[in-house]
Amino acid sequence: MKDENATIWDTNPLSVRNLWVEYLGERGMVKAVRGVTFDLRPRESLAFIGESGCGKTTLGLALIRLLVKTARISQGEILYRRSGRETAVLKLKGREMRHFRWCECAMVFQSALNAFNPVLRIRDQMYDTIRAHWRMSQSEMRERALSLLRHVQLDPERVIDSYPHELSGGMRQRVLLAMSLLLDPQIIILDEPTTALDILTQRTILELLKSLKAEMGFSLMFISHDLSIAAELADRVATMYAGAIVELGLVYDIFYRPAHPYTLGLIRAVPTVTGDFQDLISIPGSPPDLIDLPTGCKFHIRCPYATDRCRQEEPTLEPYGPDHSVACFHVDQVRRDADAIWEGTGHVAAGEAA
Ligand code: SF4
């Protein structure tokens, strides 16, 4: 007999199809996200990595439609699924969209201090969020807030009556996590979850995220320029370059069997515990101007493998082995070189050092 609950449980909560986002800038149209397609799987952690300005944060904001006024989603589809029901996020209006933004998909923004209202105590910020979506008595709201603050391993009675500036950076980050969970969303988007935190606090936040995810069963999409965090927390990793996903695969494949020259370049630029300083190789040049993108593959100016074809044609993301996709014309050569680099230099990937 068919187990209907299993079908619902295993449905991907989010599917993004051919998403394009543009900003109107003074010099012209900035193509910040270009044709992004991916699925977020149930209970998985999906990391988006890449240099600043590659479109990671814009993608996260587009998913909950919190883009600035000068931005527009020019093409694409965002499909959200829960309990056997599918919703086209780009068609949601007013109240429905607000419901989606907190109750189904919550985002924790970069810079924990800026995300709070500085003149309100934590309790009032949490109660406002609950009140806007649920009907609860004052005592029920307090109980919910205290319980989540306890879940993120804070002293709930002390923190609930504090102002944001009375808390450390790590405590604020945990309060934001608790707030994102207030309305029991199925998806959490984290933008640079540990930026500006010291190394020990980073470790605590990562452990906390892992245990919350295991306990509560949400899917996590996180954005990071720090490869060691992606290696530590992600089940799958998407590498973004010039607004597009250029490689998507299981975390092991991305770090130990990279097949795109940009992913390989990012990994080789990370210092490791056992590698020599000489092993570190930075990626030459800088990311392209998103207003005036080069022809062909957008990485060709910086790519050591570039050929005439790369300068004329843009590769699309194609399957390369199970659960691994790459947008590159010279995948086999990159794979062979990546293997030779690891074997020849003893250089280890970021995941091993983490
Ligand atoms: Fe480099 Fe060509 Fe692959 Fe682009 S398609 S990443 S330029 S080898």
XYZ file of C-alpha atoms and ligand atoms in Angstrom:
362
model
C 0.000 0.000 0.000
C 1.241 3.475 -0.849
C 2.393 5.453 2.171
C 0.945 8.909 1.491
C 2.697 10.465 4.448
C 6.036 9.262 3.098
C 5.277 10.904 -0.273
C 4.421 14.206 1.348
C 7.406 14.036 3.689
C 9.806 13.353 0.825
C 8.564 16.127 -1.460
C 11.105 18.881 -2.067
C 9.821 21.872 -0.089
C 11.235 24.347 -2.610
C 11.953 24.283 -6.335
C 13.462 27.246 -8.143
C 13.306 27.253 -11.936
C 15.227 29.549 -14.301
C 15.159 32.506 -11.894
C 16.449 35.863 -13.163
C 16.843 38.943 -10.946
C 17.995 42.352 -12.161
C 18.709 45.695 -10.469
C 18.298 48.982 -12.240
C 21.583 50.792 -11.561
C 22.852 54.215 -12.673
C 24.994 52.623 -15.398
C 22.379 50.119 -16.568
C 20.772 46.799 -15.667
C 22.728 44.692 -13.167
C 22.104 41.003 -13.890
C 22.464 39.738 -10.328
C 20.863 36.283 -10.656
C 20.888 34.561 -14.040
C 18.797 31.506 -14.758
C 19.176 29.789 -11.385
C 17.531 26.358 -11.050
C 17.696 24.071 -8.023
C 15.598 22.045 -5.567
C 15.827 22.282 -1.816
C 15.300 18.800 -0.430
C 13.500 17.837 2.779
C 15.667 18.323 5.886
C 18.817 19.056 3.886
C 21.415 21.837 4.261
C 22.206 23.436 0.944
C 25.106 25.912 0.892
C 25.632 28.631 -1.709
C 29.288 29.637 -1.995
C 31.143 32.173 -4.111
C 32.860 35.549 -3.961
C 31.084 38.730 -2.838
C 28.739 40.031 -5.511
C 28.094 36.654 -7.151
C 24.345 36.862 -6.452
C 24.026 34.667 -3.336
C 22.290 37.198 -1.115
C 20.091 38.491 -3.943
C 18.970 34.916 -4.552
C 18.049 34.475 -0.850
C 16.125 37.770 -0.817
C 14.357 36.882 -4.064
C 13.085 33.630 -2.555
C 11.178 35.550 0.127
C 10.562 38.516 -2.204
C 12.309 41.070 -0.030
C 14.292 42.704 -2.814
C 14.838 46.467 -2.900
C 12.535 48.559 -5.081
C 15.096 48.894 -7.864
C 15.225 45.104 -8.292
C 12.838 42.928 -10.256
C 12.408 39.234 -10.865
C 12.253 39.247 -14.646
C 11.764 35.516 -15.229
C 11.398 32.224 -13.449
C 9.371 30.268 -10.955
C 9.609 29.601 -7.216
C 7.476 26.671 -6.087
C 6.887 25.929 -2.414
C 5.368 22.661 -1.175
C 3.932 21.649 2.175
C 1.484 18.902 3.152
C 0.882 17.919 -0.456
C 0.056 21.488 -1.557
C 2.115 23.466 -4.044
C 2.282 27.271 -4.007
C 3.707 29.548 -6.700
C 5.535 32.060 -4.497
C 5.799 34.721 -7.205
C 2.000 34.826 -7.458
C 1.378 35.386 -3.732
C -0.071 38.732 -2.735
C -0.081 40.830 0.480
C -1.230 38.722 3.408
C -0.405 35.385 1.732
C 3.122 36.586 1.045
C 3.590 37.764 4.623
C 2.395 34.356 5.831
C 4.886 32.608 3.532
C 7.731 34.865 4.684
C 7.573 33.923 8.353
C 5.397 30.843 8.718
C 6.794 28.819 5.815
C 10.202 30.289 5.043
C 12.202 32.538 7.391
C 15.449 34.342 6.675
C 18.185 35.226 9.158
C 20.027 38.237 7.801
C 23.700 39.160 7.859
C 24.850 41.331 10.759
C 22.796 40.343 13.774
C 22.764 43.846 15.321
C 21.232 45.524 12.262
C 18.437 42.966 12.101
C 16.932 44.147 15.430
C 15.008 47.243 16.368
C 17.496 48.803 18.852
C 14.830 50.466 21.038
C 12.701 47.369 21.646
C 13.407 44.596 24.118
C 13.830 41.096 22.678
C 10.443 40.047 24.108
C 8.592 42.812 22.255
C 10.292 41.943 18.968
C 9.364 38.288 19.418
C 5.781 39.057 20.493
C 5.293 41.411 17.514
C 6.300 38.611 15.149
C 3.901 36.131 16.762
C 1.050 38.650 16.986
C 1.298 39.496 13.299
C 0.545 35.891 12.312
C -0.977 33.883 15.169
C -3.626 34.430 17.804
C -2.030 33.795 21.187
C -2.500 35.123 24.695
C 0.316 37.078 26.357
C 1.244 34.094 28.510
C 1.268 31.720 25.529
C 3.516 34.102 23.578
C 5.874 34.353 26.520
C 5.972 30.571 26.859
C 6.724 30.160 23.121
C 9.471 32.804 23.196
C 11.068 31.370 26.354
C 10.981 27.862 24.953
C 12.782 28.878 21.735
C 15.375 30.937 23.584
C 16.012 27.844 25.703
C 16.332 25.776 22.509
C 19.120 28.044 21.256
C 20.886 27.572 24.583
C 20.392 31.034 26.039
C 19.280 31.997 29.531
C 15.675 32.745 28.471
C 14.558 34.778 31.499
C 17.507 37.122 31.191
C 17.588 37.464 27.396
C 13.860 38.033 26.883
C 13.980 41.298 28.862
C 17.231 42.557 27.275
C 17.760 45.152 24.589
C 19.813 43.962 21.571
C 22.853 46.070 22.552
C 23.013 44.275 25.911
C 23.787 40.964 24.181
C 27.038 39.731 22.627
C 27.302 39.025 18.873
C 26.919 35.270 19.410
C 23.879 35.775 21.668
C 22.235 38.071 19.122
C 22.800 35.493 16.395
C 21.120 32.866 18.574
C 18.182 35.183 19.308
C 17.761 35.699 15.549
C 17.728 31.939 15.090
C 15.079 31.617 17.810
C 13.016 34.352 16.125
C 13.261 32.643 12.753
C 11.818 29.478 14.343
C 8.970 31.250 16.164
C 6.304 30.388 13.586
C 7.557 26.889 12.804
C 8.744 27.435 9.196
C 9.719 24.540 6.964
C 12.644 26.438 5.415
C 15.306 28.634 7.030
C 17.575 30.813 4.904
C 20.749 31.970 6.631
C 22.867 34.715 5.119
C 26.479 34.449 6.327
C 25.430 32.884 9.653
C 28.770 33.298 11.431
C 30.309 36.427 9.894
C 31.909 38.731 12.491
C 31.824 36.044 15.196
C 34.967 34.719 16.840
C 36.042 31.175 16.043
C 34.677 29.589 19.231
C 31.307 31.294 18.858
C 31.225 30.204 15.215
C 31.708 26.614 16.322
C 28.889 26.925 18.893
C 26.500 28.363 16.299
C 27.317 25.589 13.815
C 26.731 22.878 16.430
C 23.506 24.574 17.422
C 22.281 24.720 13.833
C 23.004 21.035 13.340
C 21.122 20.013 16.461
C 18.148 22.332 15.772
C 17.835 20.976 12.242
C 17.981 17.369 13.451
C 15.390 18.061 16.127
C 12.965 20.269 14.199
C 13.367 18.827 10.699
C 13.484 22.064 8.697
C 15.442 22.483 5.452
C 18.316 24.909 5.563
C 19.640 27.047 2.761
C 22.670 29.061 3.712
C 24.852 31.574 2.011
C 28.520 31.781 2.865
C 31.832 32.897 1.439
C 33.540 30.721 4.084
C 34.196 27.291 2.577
C 34.988 25.651 5.903
C 31.466 26.470 7.124
C 29.948 24.980 3.993
C 32.096 21.863 4.444
C 30.972 21.565 8.049
C 27.271 22.208 7.686
C 26.146 21.401 4.137
C 24.770 18.214 2.627
C 25.037 19.760 -0.845
C 26.884 22.795 -2.151
C 26.123 25.147 -5.054
C 28.964 27.294 -6.398
C 27.777 30.610 -7.829
C 29.649 32.804 -10.273
C 28.365 35.966 -11.964
C 24.797 35.276 -10.860
C 24.621 31.655 -12.052
C 25.127 28.244 -10.448
C 28.227 26.769 -12.093
C 28.502 23.599 -9.982
C 26.044 21.778 -7.713
C 26.719 18.549 -5.890
C 27.102 16.606 -2.666
C 29.477 18.263 -0.241
C 32.055 15.459 -0.631
C 32.094 15.782 -4.422
C 32.399 19.555 -4.344
C 35.358 19.537 -1.952
C 37.134 16.337 -3.014
C 36.054 15.930 -6.636
C 35.431 19.476 -7.912
C 34.797 19.632 -11.647
C 34.506 23.358 -12.312
C 37.679 25.479 -12.484
C 36.110 28.169 -10.287
C 35.219 25.707 -7.502
C 38.707 24.246 -7.754
C 40.157 27.767 -7.560
C 38.094 28.623 -4.460
C 39.246 25.445 -2.707
C 42.910 25.966 -3.602
C 42.761 29.492 -2.183
C 41.822 28.201 1.297
C 44.673 27.609 3.766
C 44.639 24.168 5.371
C 46.082 22.699 8.517
C 48.458 20.304 6.731
C 49.063 22.080 3.397
C 52.117 24.242 2.623
C 51.871 27.964 2.088
C 53.065 27.417 -1.514
C 49.962 25.295 -2.158
C 47.761 28.370 -1.803
C 46.862 29.762 -5.195
C 44.515 32.686 -5.565
C 42.167 33.087 -8.526
C 43.604 35.767 -10.827
C 41.557 38.842 -11.716
C 38.210 39.822 -10.272
C 34.559 38.939 -10.911
C 33.037 40.466 -14.060
C 30.945 43.614 -14.240
C 27.362 42.368 -13.943
C 26.155 45.240 -16.126
C 28.487 44.416 -18.973
C 29.106 40.670 -18.820
C 31.694 39.061 -21.100
C 30.553 36.851 -23.959
C 30.601 33.072 -23.605
C 31.470 31.520 -20.252
C 31.487 34.334 -17.694
C 34.584 32.835 -16.047
C 36.707 32.640 -19.210
C 38.784 35.771 -18.477
C 40.077 34.189 -15.251
C 40.056 30.544 -16.295
C 43.295 28.664 -17.083
C 41.336 26.132 -19.177
C 39.574 28.669 -21.442
C 39.439 27.903 -25.180
C 37.851 29.694 -28.129
C 34.608 27.840 -27.546
C 34.513 29.147 -23.935
C 34.896 32.723 -25.201
C 31.927 32.364 -27.548
C 29.421 30.034 -25.881
C 28.093 29.918 -22.325
C 27.949 26.370 -20.898
C 24.779 25.256 -19.122
C 24.579 23.216 -15.930
C 24.665 19.555 -17.023
C 24.717 16.313 -14.999
C 28.210 15.000 -14.313
C 27.850 11.815 -12.305
C 25.168 11.047 -9.745
C 23.878 14.105 -7.913
C 26.552 16.336 -9.430
C 26.069 19.001 -12.138
C 28.626 21.293 -13.720
C 28.563 24.149 -16.249
C 31.888 23.784 -18.057
C 33.077 22.531 -21.464
C 36.258 20.954 -20.086
C 34.987 19.054 -17.078
C 37.055 15.889 -17.597
C 40.294 17.835 -17.790
C 39.461 19.794 -14.629
C 38.603 16.575 -12.799
C 41.888 14.932 -13.834
C 43.853 17.999 -12.734
C 42.007 18.201 -9.416
C 42.905 14.555 -8.690
C 46.531 15.178 -9.650
C 46.706 18.271 -7.437
C 45.409 16.457 -4.376
C 47.641 13.426 -4.972
C 50.750 15.380 -5.940
C 50.806 18.072 -3.287
C 49.112 16.431 -0.375
C 46.860 19.480 -0.438
C 43.601 18.663 1.327
C 40.245 20.169 0.654
C 38.636 22.634 3.029
C 36.302 19.949 4.344
C 39.170 17.879 5.678
C 40.695 20.791 7.516
C 37.425 21.879 9.041
Fe 36.781 27.657 -17.966
Fe 35.777 27.147 -20.370
Fe 34.944 25.771 -18.276
Fe 34.286 28.316 -18.543
S 33.678 26.639 -19.879
S 34.972 27.354 -16.702
S 36.141 29.154 -19.439
S 36.993 25.761 -19.126
